[in-house]
Amino acid sequence: MATIIDGKALAKKIRENLKIECDKLKKKNINPKLAVIMVGDNPASKVYVRNKSKACKEIGIEYEEYLLEDTITQQELNELIKKLNDSKEINGILLQSPIPSHLNINQAFKSITYRKDVDGFTPSSVGKLAIGEDTFISCTPHGVMKMIDEYNIDLTGKDVVILGRSNIVGKPLIQCCLQKNATVTVCHSKTKNIKEHTKRADILISAIGQAKFVTADMVKENAVVIDVGINRTEEGKLIGDVDFEQVEKKASYITPVPGGVGPMTIAMLMNNVIKAAKEQNDKNSTF
Ligand code: NAP
């Protein structure tokens, strides 16, 4: 049976350490602050945003929410971002996706200064990650890497297979795993014979959003299996991309859903806000 990678416990530990960091900053009159922009009325986004504000409160990070009508223009959105870029009080800016389809999300991300890009989505952050410079790493891949580190899983020379190539999960994971000296394969919806790839994986990371897509026959004996996927069953239960009950018997390590990658994502967002506040208040920062 696999060792369960306990994302919930690790995320709690990270948040507790961040609270200590945050208290230290406050003693120096630095008050870390996150601004969250939400456009329109997406129920799932509301839940995500509520969870982020809860985590901020617990750590002591100040939090400001901008709820915009879904009729807002690109120019109005960009102007708000510019105002937040220029604000001395705001350390981190997060634009909650999705946004209405008449708006261009990449253009909006581009207008966030990389120094406040706590989601790690701007071209500057993505480019800095690709050339190995210190930057904000997108929170979910960052959380995955923290879990791998915490459980002392060495990626050197290992075959990592990533399912999914999205800008927010799959692609940043490629860079993160390369930096850890893994040999990386990425599969997506046009990949032929996915099983041939997954069967070779020492570490299999699934981020496609298909319930129970990864079955035991697709997994190598003793592989490490990280499940980023979040899918809802007809009964409303949350499940991952991996058939947990079967794959658990074959893997060496496995993340559960819920309680795996999910809590790590918010913890790493909090980590990025504290980092932003530190860097912005450090005269010697080269960030
Ligand atoms: P996304 O933007 O929809 O990307 C999905 C990726 O999976 C795409 O690259 C797509 O291929 C690929 N894909 C879809 N079906 C496939 C299939 N049958 N075979 C192979 N590849 C397939 O999704 P995302 O935002 O990266 O999220 C992925 C999953 O992770 C979702 O379940 C999401 O809810 C979850 N998620 C969880 C967290 C967390 O905190 N735990 C954070 C973010 C996302 P193409 O590129 O060819 O279309």
mmCIF file of C-alpha atoms and ligand atoms in Angstrom:
data_model
loop_
_atom_site.group_PDB
_atom_site.id
_atom_site.type_symbol
_atom_site.label_atom_id
_atom_site.label_comp_id
_atom_site.label_asym_id
_atom_site.label_seq_id
_atom_site.Cartn_x
_atom_site.Cartn_y
_atom_site.Cartn_z
ATOM 1 C CA MET A 1 0.000 0.000 0.000
ATOM 2 C CA ALA A 2 1.202 3.461 -0.860
ATOM 3 C CA THR A 3 2.181 6.143 1.628
ATOM 4 C CA ILE A 4 -0.484 8.837 1.492
ATOM 5 C CA ILE A 5 0.987 12.287 0.902
ATOM 6 C CA ASP A 6 -0.928 14.400 3.383
ATOM 7 C CA GLY A 7 -1.373 17.757 1.667
ATOM 8 C CA LYS A 8 -3.768 18.983 4.314
ATOM 9 C CA ALA A 9 -1.259 18.516 7.150
ATOM 10 C CA LEU A 10 1.644 19.933 5.149
ATOM 11 C CA ALA A 11 -0.410 22.959 4.100
ATOM 12 C CA LYS A 12 -1.339 23.567 7.748
ATOM 13 C CA LYS A 13 2.317 23.474 8.754
ATOM 14 C CA ILE A 14 3.211 25.931 5.958
ATOM 15 C CA ARG A 15 0.397 28.304 6.993
ATOM 16 C CA GLU A 16 1.539 28.194 10.638
ATOM 17 C CA ASN A 17 5.099 29.107 9.609
ATOM 18 C CA LEU A 18 3.754 31.885 7.393
ATOM 19 C CA LYS A 19 1.816 33.296 10.329
ATOM 20 C CA ILE A 20 5.093 33.559 12.270
ATOM 21 C CA GLU A 21 6.715 35.287 9.244
ATOM 22 C CA CYS A 22 3.749 37.624 8.901
ATOM 23 C CA ASP A 23 3.894 38.589 12.609
ATOM 24 C CA LYS A 24 7.617 39.380 12.211
ATOM 25 C CA LEU A 25 6.880 41.640 9.224
ATOM 26 C CA LYS A 26 4.146 43.438 11.148
ATOM 27 C CA LYS A 27 6.605 44.206 13.951
ATOM 28 C CA LYS A 28 8.608 46.058 11.264
ATOM 29 C CA ASN A 29 5.445 47.917 10.190
ATOM 30 C CA ILE A 30 5.101 45.865 7.025
ATOM 31 C CA ASN A 31 1.507 44.720 6.543
ATOM 32 C CA PRO A 32 1.301 42.113 3.758
ATOM 33 C CA LYS A 33 -1.792 42.717 1.655
ATOM 34 C CA LEU A 34 -3.460 40.797 -1.153
ATOM 35 C CA ALA A 35 -5.922 42.302 -3.657
ATOM 36 C CA VAL A 36 -8.280 39.864 -5.363
ATOM 37 C CA ILE A 37 -10.220 40.831 -8.485
ATOM 38 C CA MET A 38 -13.277 38.835 -9.477
ATOM 39 C CA VAL A 39 -15.291 39.668 -12.605
ATOM 40 C CA GLY A 40 -18.892 38.474 -12.823
ATOM 41 C CA ASP A 41 -20.761 36.008 -10.709
ATOM 42 C CA ASN A 42 -19.160 32.569 -11.049
ATOM 43 C CA PRO A 43 -20.271 30.310 -8.127
ATOM 44 C CA ALA A 44 -17.060 28.206 -8.163
ATOM 45 C CA SER A 45 -14.915 31.355 -8.172
ATOM 46 C CA LYS A 46 -16.852 32.646 -5.173
ATOM 47 C CA VAL A 47 -15.905 29.514 -3.213
ATOM 48 C CA TYR A 48 -12.215 29.807 -4.223
ATOM 49 C CA VAL A 49 -12.150 33.493 -3.315
ATOM 50 C CA ARG A 50 -13.816 32.823 0.054
ATOM 51 C CA ASN A 51 -11.194 30.177 0.851
ATOM 52 C CA LYS A 52 -8.386 32.564 -0.064
ATOM 53 C CA SER A 53 -9.794 35.320 2.151
ATOM 54 C CA LYS A 54 -10.137 32.816 5.035
ATOM 55 C CA ALA A 55 -6.511 31.744 4.662
ATOM 56 C CA CYS A 56 -5.364 35.398 4.605
ATOM 57 C CA LYS A 57 -7.297 36.125 7.784
ATOM 58 C CA GLU A 58 -5.824 33.100 9.567
ATOM 59 C CA ILE A 59 -2.257 34.189 8.713
ATOM 60 C CA GLY A 60 -2.822 37.906 9.286
ATOM 61 C CA ILE A 61 -2.512 38.969 5.651
ATOM 62 C CA GLU A 62 -4.728 41.948 4.816
ATOM 63 C CA TYR A 63 -7.210 41.248 2.089
ATOM 64 C CA GLU A 64 -9.111 43.474 -0.318
ATOM 65 C CA GLU A 65 -11.697 42.230 -2.788
ATOM 66 C CA TYR A 66 -12.766 43.911 -6.045
ATOM 67 C CA LEU A 67 -16.020 42.448 -7.336
ATOM 68 C CA LEU A 68 -16.589 43.778 -10.837
ATOM 69 C CA GLU A 69 -19.730 43.658 -12.989
ATOM 70 C CA ASP A 70 -19.457 41.265 -15.935
ATOM 71 C CA THR A 71 -20.085 44.232 -18.262
ATOM 72 C CA ILE A 72 -16.714 45.794 -17.407
ATOM 73 C CA THR A 73 -14.479 46.669 -20.389
ATOM 74 C CA GLN A 74 -10.892 45.504 -20.878
ATOM 75 C CA GLN A 75 -9.728 49.076 -20.429
ATOM 76 C CA GLU A 76 -11.536 49.427 -17.087
ATOM 77 C CA LEU A 77 -10.070 46.138 -15.888
ATOM 78 C CA ASN A 78 -6.567 47.145 -16.970
ATOM 79 C CA GLU A 79 -6.978 50.539 -15.263
ATOM 80 C CA LEU A 80 -7.892 48.862 -11.981
ATOM 81 C CA ILE A 81 -4.850 46.583 -12.298
ATOM 82 C CA LYS A 82 -2.649 49.604 -12.975
ATOM 83 C CA LYS A 83 -4.016 51.338 -9.862
ATOM 84 C CA LEU A 84 -3.209 48.231 -7.786
ATOM 85 C CA ASN A 85 0.249 47.961 -9.400
ATOM 86 C CA ASP A 86 0.973 51.521 -8.263
ATOM 87 C CA SER A 87 -0.483 51.158 -4.765
ATOM 88 C CA LYS A 88 2.139 51.113 -2.012
ATOM 89 C CA GLU A 89 -0.258 49.181 0.250
ATOM 90 C CA ILE A 90 -0.917 46.219 -2.045
ATOM 91 C CA ASN A 91 1.766 43.532 -2.258
ATOM 92 C CA GLY A 92 -0.019 40.901 -4.306
ATOM 93 C CA ILE A 93 -2.628 41.021 -7.079
ATOM 94 C CA LEU A 94 -4.731 38.041 -8.035
ATOM 95 C CA LEU A 95 -7.171 38.011 -10.938
ATOM 96 C CA GLN A 96 -9.599 35.136 -10.363
ATOM 97 C CA SER A 97 -10.293 33.116 -13.513
ATOM 98 C CA PRO A 98 -12.461 32.567 -15.443
ATOM 99 C CA ILE A 99 -13.425 36.053 -16.532
ATOM 100 C CA PRO A 100 -16.221 36.797 -19.071
ATOM 101 C CA SER A 101 -15.346 35.839 -22.642
ATOM 102 C CA HIS A 102 -15.430 39.392 -24.026
ATOM 103 C CA LEU A 103 -12.315 40.067 -21.946
ATOM 104 C CA ASN A 104 -8.827 38.837 -22.820
ATOM 105 C CA ILE A 105 -7.379 37.192 -19.715
ATOM 106 C CA ASN A 106 -3.827 37.038 -21.070
ATOM 107 C CA GLN A 107 -3.896 40.754 -21.733
ATOM 108 C CA ALA A 108 -5.143 41.335 -18.187
ATOM 109 C CA PHE A 109 -2.421 39.083 -16.711
ATOM 110 C CA LYS A 110 0.168 40.941 -18.796
ATOM 111 C CA SER A 111 -0.803 44.208 -17.141
ATOM 112 C CA ILE A 112 -0.057 42.878 -13.608
ATOM 113 C CA THR A 113 3.455 43.870 -12.547
ATOM 114 C CA TYR A 114 5.547 40.720 -12.046
ATOM 115 C CA ARG A 115 6.592 42.034 -8.608
ATOM 116 C CA LYS A 116 2.971 41.574 -7.425
ATOM 117 C CA ASP A 117 2.149 38.540 -9.576
ATOM 118 C CA VAL A 118 1.476 36.148 -6.686
ATOM 119 C CA ASP A 119 -0.246 33.672 -9.024
ATOM 120 C CA GLY A 120 2.848 33.452 -11.237
ATOM 121 C CA PHE A 121 0.806 33.817 -14.438
ATOM 122 C CA THR A 122 2.411 36.859 -16.102
ATOM 123 C CA PRO A 123 4.797 36.352 -19.038
ATOM 124 C CA SER A 124 7.651 37.768 -16.906
ATOM 125 C CA SER A 125 7.086 35.218 -14.127
ATOM 126 C CA VAL A 126 6.711 32.360 -16.607
ATOM 127 C CA GLY A 127 9.889 33.446 -18.458
ATOM 128 C CA LYS A 128 11.885 33.808 -15.250
ATOM 129 C CA LEU A 129 10.832 30.324 -14.184
ATOM 130 C CA ALA A 130 11.933 28.955 -17.578
ATOM 131 C CA ILE A 131 15.447 30.420 -17.243
ATOM 132 C CA GLY A 132 15.774 29.377 -13.609
ATOM 133 C CA GLU A 133 15.534 32.825 -11.992
ATOM 134 C CA ASP A 134 13.874 33.491 -8.656
ATOM 135 C CA THR A 135 10.210 34.255 -9.325
ATOM 136 C CA PHE A 136 6.648 33.581 -8.249
ATOM 137 C CA ILE A 137 5.770 30.045 -9.277
ATOM 138 C CA SER A 138 2.167 29.261 -10.128
ATOM 139 C CA CYS A 139 0.639 28.033 -6.844
ATOM 140 C CA THR A 140 -0.559 24.534 -7.794
ATOM 141 C CA PRO A 141 2.729 23.369 -9.403
ATOM 142 C CA HIS A 142 4.607 25.029 -6.553
ATOM 143 C CA GLY A 143 2.471 23.072 -4.083
ATOM 144 C CA VAL A 144 3.154 19.827 -5.942
ATOM 145 C CA MET A 145 6.910 20.465 -5.767
ATOM 146 C CA LYS A 146 6.710 21.251 -2.032
ATOM 147 C CA MET A 147 5.006 17.911 -1.434
ATOM 148 C CA ILE A 148 7.673 16.093 -3.433
ATOM 149 C CA ASP A 149 10.389 17.849 -1.394
ATOM 150 C CA GLU A 150 8.694 17.237 1.942
ATOM 151 C CA TYR A 151 8.530 13.493 1.293
ATOM 152 C CA ASN A 152 12.199 13.456 0.155
ATOM 153 C CA ILE A 153 11.327 12.206 -3.306
ATOM 154 C CA ASP A 154 14.400 12.720 -5.468
ATOM 155 C CA LEU A 155 13.579 13.493 -9.104
ATOM 156 C CA THR A 156 17.168 13.266 -10.374
ATOM 157 C CA GLY A 157 17.270 11.069 -13.460
ATOM 158 C CA LYS A 158 13.677 9.951 -12.888
ATOM 159 C CA ASP A 159 11.006 9.726 -15.575
ATOM 160 C CA VAL A 160 8.277 12.230 -14.758
ATOM 161 C CA VAL A 161 5.125 12.022 -16.858
ATOM 162 C CA ILE A 162 2.722 14.968 -16.640
ATOM 163 C CA LEU A 163 -0.837 14.619 -17.917
ATOM 164 C CA GLY A 164 -2.116 18.051 -19.002
ATOM 165 C CA ARG A 165 -0.384 21.052 -20.560
ATOM 166 C CA SER A 166 -2.341 24.030 -19.207
ATOM 167 C CA ASN A 167 -0.543 27.312 -18.584
ATOM 168 C CA ILE A 168 -1.364 27.192 -14.882
ATOM 169 C CA VAL A 169 -0.497 23.574 -14.039
ATOM 170 C CA GLY A 170 1.081 21.344 -16.702
ATOM 171 C CA LYS A 171 3.502 23.801 -18.316
ATOM 172 C CA PRO A 172 5.027 25.274 -15.127
ATOM 173 C CA LEU A 173 5.408 21.715 -13.811
ATOM 174 C CA ILE A 174 7.641 20.926 -16.796
ATOM 175 C CA GLN A 175 10.097 23.647 -15.728
ATOM 176 C CA CYS A 176 9.899 22.743 -12.037
ATOM 177 C CA CYS A 177 10.650 19.065 -12.715
ATOM 178 C CA LEU A 178 13.437 19.891 -15.200
ATOM 179 C CA GLN A 179 15.091 22.031 -12.526
ATOM 180 C CA LYS A 180 15.048 18.958 -10.285
ATOM 181 C CA ASN A 181 16.894 17.028 -13.034
ATOM 182 C CA ALA A 182 14.001 14.810 -14.070
ATOM 183 C CA THR A 183 13.380 13.568 -17.602
ATOM 184 C CA VAL A 184 9.992 15.038 -18.407
ATOM 185 C CA THR A 185 7.225 13.842 -20.737
ATOM 186 C CA VAL A 186 3.998 15.795 -21.164
ATOM 187 C CA CYS A 187 0.804 14.201 -22.464
ATOM 188 C CA HIS A 188 -2.356 15.999 -23.597
ATOM 189 C CA SER A 189 -5.563 15.329 -25.484
ATOM 190 C CA LYS A 190 -3.720 14.692 -28.776
ATOM 191 C CA THR A 191 -1.178 12.263 -27.303
ATOM 192 C CA LYS A 192 -1.365 8.779 -28.789
ATOM 193 C CA ASN A 193 -1.203 5.755 -26.490
ATOM 194 C CA ILE A 194 -1.038 7.650 -23.210
ATOM 195 C CA LYS A 195 -0.692 4.379 -21.323
ATOM 196 C CA GLU A 196 2.664 3.690 -22.997
ATOM 197 C CA HIS A 197 3.958 6.898 -21.462
ATOM 198 C CA THR A 198 2.359 6.579 -18.040
ATOM 199 C CA LYS A 199 3.614 2.984 -17.622
ATOM 200 C CA ARG A 200 7.176 4.313 -17.775
ATOM 201 C CA ALA A 201 6.630 7.016 -15.175
ATOM 202 C CA ASP A 202 8.560 6.934 -11.914
ATOM 203 C CA ILE A 203 6.504 9.974 -11.000
ATOM 204 C CA LEU A 204 3.085 10.438 -12.601
ATOM 205 C CA ILE A 205 1.339 13.797 -12.197
ATOM 206 C CA SER A 206 -2.204 14.034 -13.512
ATOM 207 C CA ALA A 207 -3.821 17.426 -14.182
ATOM 208 C CA ILE A 208 -6.470 16.856 -16.818
ATOM 209 C CA GLY A 209 -9.806 17.048 -15.013
ATOM 210 C CA GLN A 210 -11.192 13.593 -15.941
ATOM 211 C CA ALA A 211 -12.554 11.516 -13.075
ATOM 212 C CA LYS A 212 -10.722 8.195 -12.525
ATOM 213 C CA PHE A 213 -8.831 8.570 -15.832
ATOM 214 C CA VAL A 214 -5.656 7.042 -14.376
ATOM 215 C CA THR A 215 -6.314 3.380 -13.687
ATOM 216 C CA ALA A 216 -3.985 0.849 -12.028
ATOM 217 C CA ASP A 217 -2.964 -0.736 -15.357
ATOM 218 C CA MET A 218 -1.552 2.652 -16.458
ATOM 219 C CA VAL A 219 0.766 2.899 -13.455
ATOM 220 C CA LYS A 220 4.206 1.389 -12.941
ATOM 221 C CA GLU A 221 4.798 -0.636 -9.766
ATOM 222 C CA ASN A 222 5.999 1.688 -6.932
ATOM 223 C CA ALA A 223 5.437 4.879 -8.893
ATOM 224 C CA VAL A 224 4.759 8.172 -7.113
ATOM 225 C CA VAL A 225 1.300 9.380 -8.155
ATOM 226 C CA ILE A 226 0.265 13.010 -7.724
ATOM 227 C CA ASP A 227 -3.358 13.826 -8.481
ATOM 228 C CA VAL A 228 -4.057 17.480 -9.280
ATOM 229 C CA GLY A 229 -7.477 16.832 -10.800
ATOM 230 C CA ILE A 230 -10.675 17.960 -9.115
ATOM 231 C CA ASN A 231 -13.865 16.429 -10.444
ATOM 232 C CA ARG A 232 -17.351 16.291 -8.983
ATOM 233 C CA THR A 233 -19.417 13.098 -9.121
ATOM 234 C CA GLU A 234 -23.178 13.143 -9.740
ATOM 235 C CA GLU A 235 -23.639 12.833 -5.971
ATOM 236 C CA GLY A 236 -21.547 15.982 -5.500
ATOM 237 C CA LYS A 237 -18.485 14.167 -4.117
ATOM 238 C CA LEU A 238 -15.021 15.486 -5.046
ATOM 239 C CA ILE A 239 -12.720 12.981 -6.740
ATOM 240 C CA GLY A 240 -9.430 13.235 -8.599
ATOM 241 C CA ASP A 241 -8.152 12.081 -11.990
ATOM 242 C CA VAL A 242 -6.777 8.911 -10.400
ATOM 243 C CA ASP A 243 -8.699 5.781 -9.454
ATOM 244 C CA PHE A 244 -7.397 6.118 -5.906
ATOM 245 C CA GLU A 245 -8.596 2.777 -4.441
ATOM 246 C CA GLN A 246 -6.902 0.698 -7.157
ATOM 247 C CA VAL A 247 -3.788 2.808 -7.766
ATOM 248 C CA GLU A 248 -3.064 3.101 -4.036
ATOM 249 C CA LYS A 249 -2.311 -0.638 -4.001
ATOM 250 C CA LYS A 250 0.397 -0.249 -6.651
ATOM 251 C CA ALA A 251 2.001 3.147 -6.003
ATOM 252 C CA SER A 252 4.745 3.945 -3.464
ATOM 253 C CA TYR A 253 3.287 7.392 -2.710
ATOM 254 C CA ILE A 254 -0.063 8.867 -3.649
ATOM 255 C CA THR A 255 -1.980 12.096 -3.021
ATOM 256 C CA PRO A 256 -5.672 11.871 -2.068
ATOM 257 C CA VAL A 257 -8.483 14.078 -3.398
ATOM 258 C CA PRO A 258 -9.579 15.961 -1.372
ATOM 259 C CA GLY A 259 -6.751 16.618 1.077
ATOM 260 C CA GLY A 260 -3.838 16.435 -1.360
ATOM 261 C CA VAL A 261 -2.795 19.106 -3.831
ATOM 262 C CA GLY A 262 -5.840 21.348 -3.189
ATOM 263 C CA PRO A 263 -4.846 22.695 0.261
ATOM 264 C CA MET A 264 -1.265 23.153 -0.953
ATOM 265 C CA THR A 265 -2.389 25.549 -3.692
ATOM 266 C CA ILE A 266 -3.783 28.071 -1.196
ATOM 267 C CA ALA A 267 -0.801 27.636 1.143
ATOM 268 C CA MET A 268 1.570 28.486 -1.727
ATOM 269 C CA LEU A 269 -0.503 31.537 -2.632
ATOM 270 C CA MET A 270 -0.097 32.740 0.951
ATOM 271 C CA ASN A 271 3.617 31.968 0.698
ATOM 272 C CA ASN A 272 3.842 34.140 -2.433
ATOM 273 C CA VAL A 273 2.069 37.083 -0.762
ATOM 274 C CA ILE A 274 4.514 37.010 2.169
ATOM 275 C CA LYS A 275 7.410 36.731 -0.303
ATOM 276 C CA ALA A 276 6.043 39.713 -2.259
ATOM 277 C CA ALA A 277 5.795 41.835 0.901
ATOM 278 C CA LYS A 278 9.369 40.929 1.880
ATOM 279 C CA GLU A 279 10.854 41.599 -1.562
ATOM 280 C CA GLN A 280 9.016 44.903 -1.967
ATOM 281 C CA ASN A 281 10.323 46.121 1.373
ATOM 282 C CA ASP A 282 13.906 44.972 0.882
ATOM 283 C CA LYS A 283 16.110 47.739 -0.510
ATOM 284 C CA ASN A 284 18.685 45.156 -1.602
ATOM 285 C CA SER A 285 16.185 42.926 -3.393
ATOM 286 C CA THR A 286 17.160 41.989 -6.936
ATOM 287 C CA PHE A 287 13.819 40.291 -7.480
HETATM 288 P P1 NAP B 1 -7.315 22.682 -18.357
HETATM 289 O O1 NAP B 1 -6.824 24.070 -18.598
HETATM 290 O O2 NAP B 1 -8.679 22.302 -18.775
HETATM 291 O O3 NAP B 1 -6.257 21.685 -19.025
HETATM 292 C C1 NAP B 1 -6.497 20.322 -19.065
HETATM 293 C C2 NAP B 1 -5.363 19.651 -19.777
HETATM 294 O O4 NAP B 1 -5.639 18.265 -19.798
HETATM 295 C C3 NAP B 1 -5.192 20.080 -21.229
HETATM 296 O O5 NAP B 1 -3.833 20.182 -21.533
HETATM 297 C C4 NAP B 1 -5.849 18.953 -22.024
HETATM 298 O O6 NAP B 1 -5.258 18.707 -23.288
HETATM 299 C C5 NAP B 1 -5.568 17.760 -21.121
HETATM 300 N N1 NAP B 1 -6.571 16.713 -21.269
HETATM 301 C C6 NAP B 1 -7.904 16.805 -21.113
HETATM 302 N N2 NAP B 1 -8.486 15.613 -21.321
HETATM 303 C C7 NAP B 1 -7.499 14.758 -21.632
HETATM 304 C C8 NAP B 1 -7.454 13.384 -21.940
HETATM 305 N N3 NAP B 1 -8.567 12.639 -21.992
HETATM 306 N N4 NAP B 1 -6.272 12.819 -22.190
HETATM 307 C C9 NAP B 1 -5.139 13.552 -22.128
HETATM 308 N N5 NAP B 1 -5.107 14.852 -21.844
HETATM 309 C C10 NAP B 1 -6.276 15.449 -21.585
HETATM 310 O O7 NAP B 1 -7.252 22.310 -16.818
HETATM 311 P P2 NAP B 1 -6.312 22.843 -15.613
HETATM 312 O O8 NAP B 1 -6.759 24.181 -15.221
HETATM 313 O O9 NAP B 1 -4.886 22.565 -15.893
HETATM 314 O O10 NAP B 1 -6.801 21.822 -14.477
HETATM 315 C C11 NAP B 1 -6.676 20.435 -14.606
HETATM 316 C C12 NAP B 1 -7.360 19.749 -13.439
HETATM 317 O O11 NAP B 1 -6.708 20.172 -12.252
HETATM 318 C C13 NAP B 1 -8.831 20.134 -13.254
HETATM 319 O O12 NAP B 1 -9.507 19.037 -12.709
HETATM 320 C C14 NAP B 1 -8.774 21.263 -12.240
HETATM 321 O O13 NAP B 1 -9.976 21.361 -11.495
HETATM 322 C C15 NAP B 1 -7.647 20.791 -11.383
HETATM 323 N N6 NAP B 1 -6.953 21.859 -10.673
HETATM 324 C C16 NAP B 1 -6.734 21.644 -9.363
HETATM 325 C C17 NAP B 1 -6.062 22.590 -8.600
HETATM 326 C C18 NAP B 1 -5.819 22.317 -7.178
HETATM 327 O O14 NAP B 1 -5.558 23.226 -6.421
HETATM 328 N N7 NAP B 1 -5.869 21.048 -6.755
HETATM 329 C C19 NAP B 1 -5.624 23.766 -9.204
HETATM 330 C C20 NAP B 1 -5.827 23.947 -10.577
HETATM 331 C C21 NAP B 1 -6.494 22.973 -11.303
HETATM 332 P P3 NAP B 1 -5.255 19.799 -24.491
HETATM 333 O O15 NAP B 1 -4.256 20.831 -24.104
HETATM 334 O O16 NAP B 1 -4.847 19.023 -25.677
HETATM 335 O O17 NAP B 1 -6.653 20.339 -24.541
#
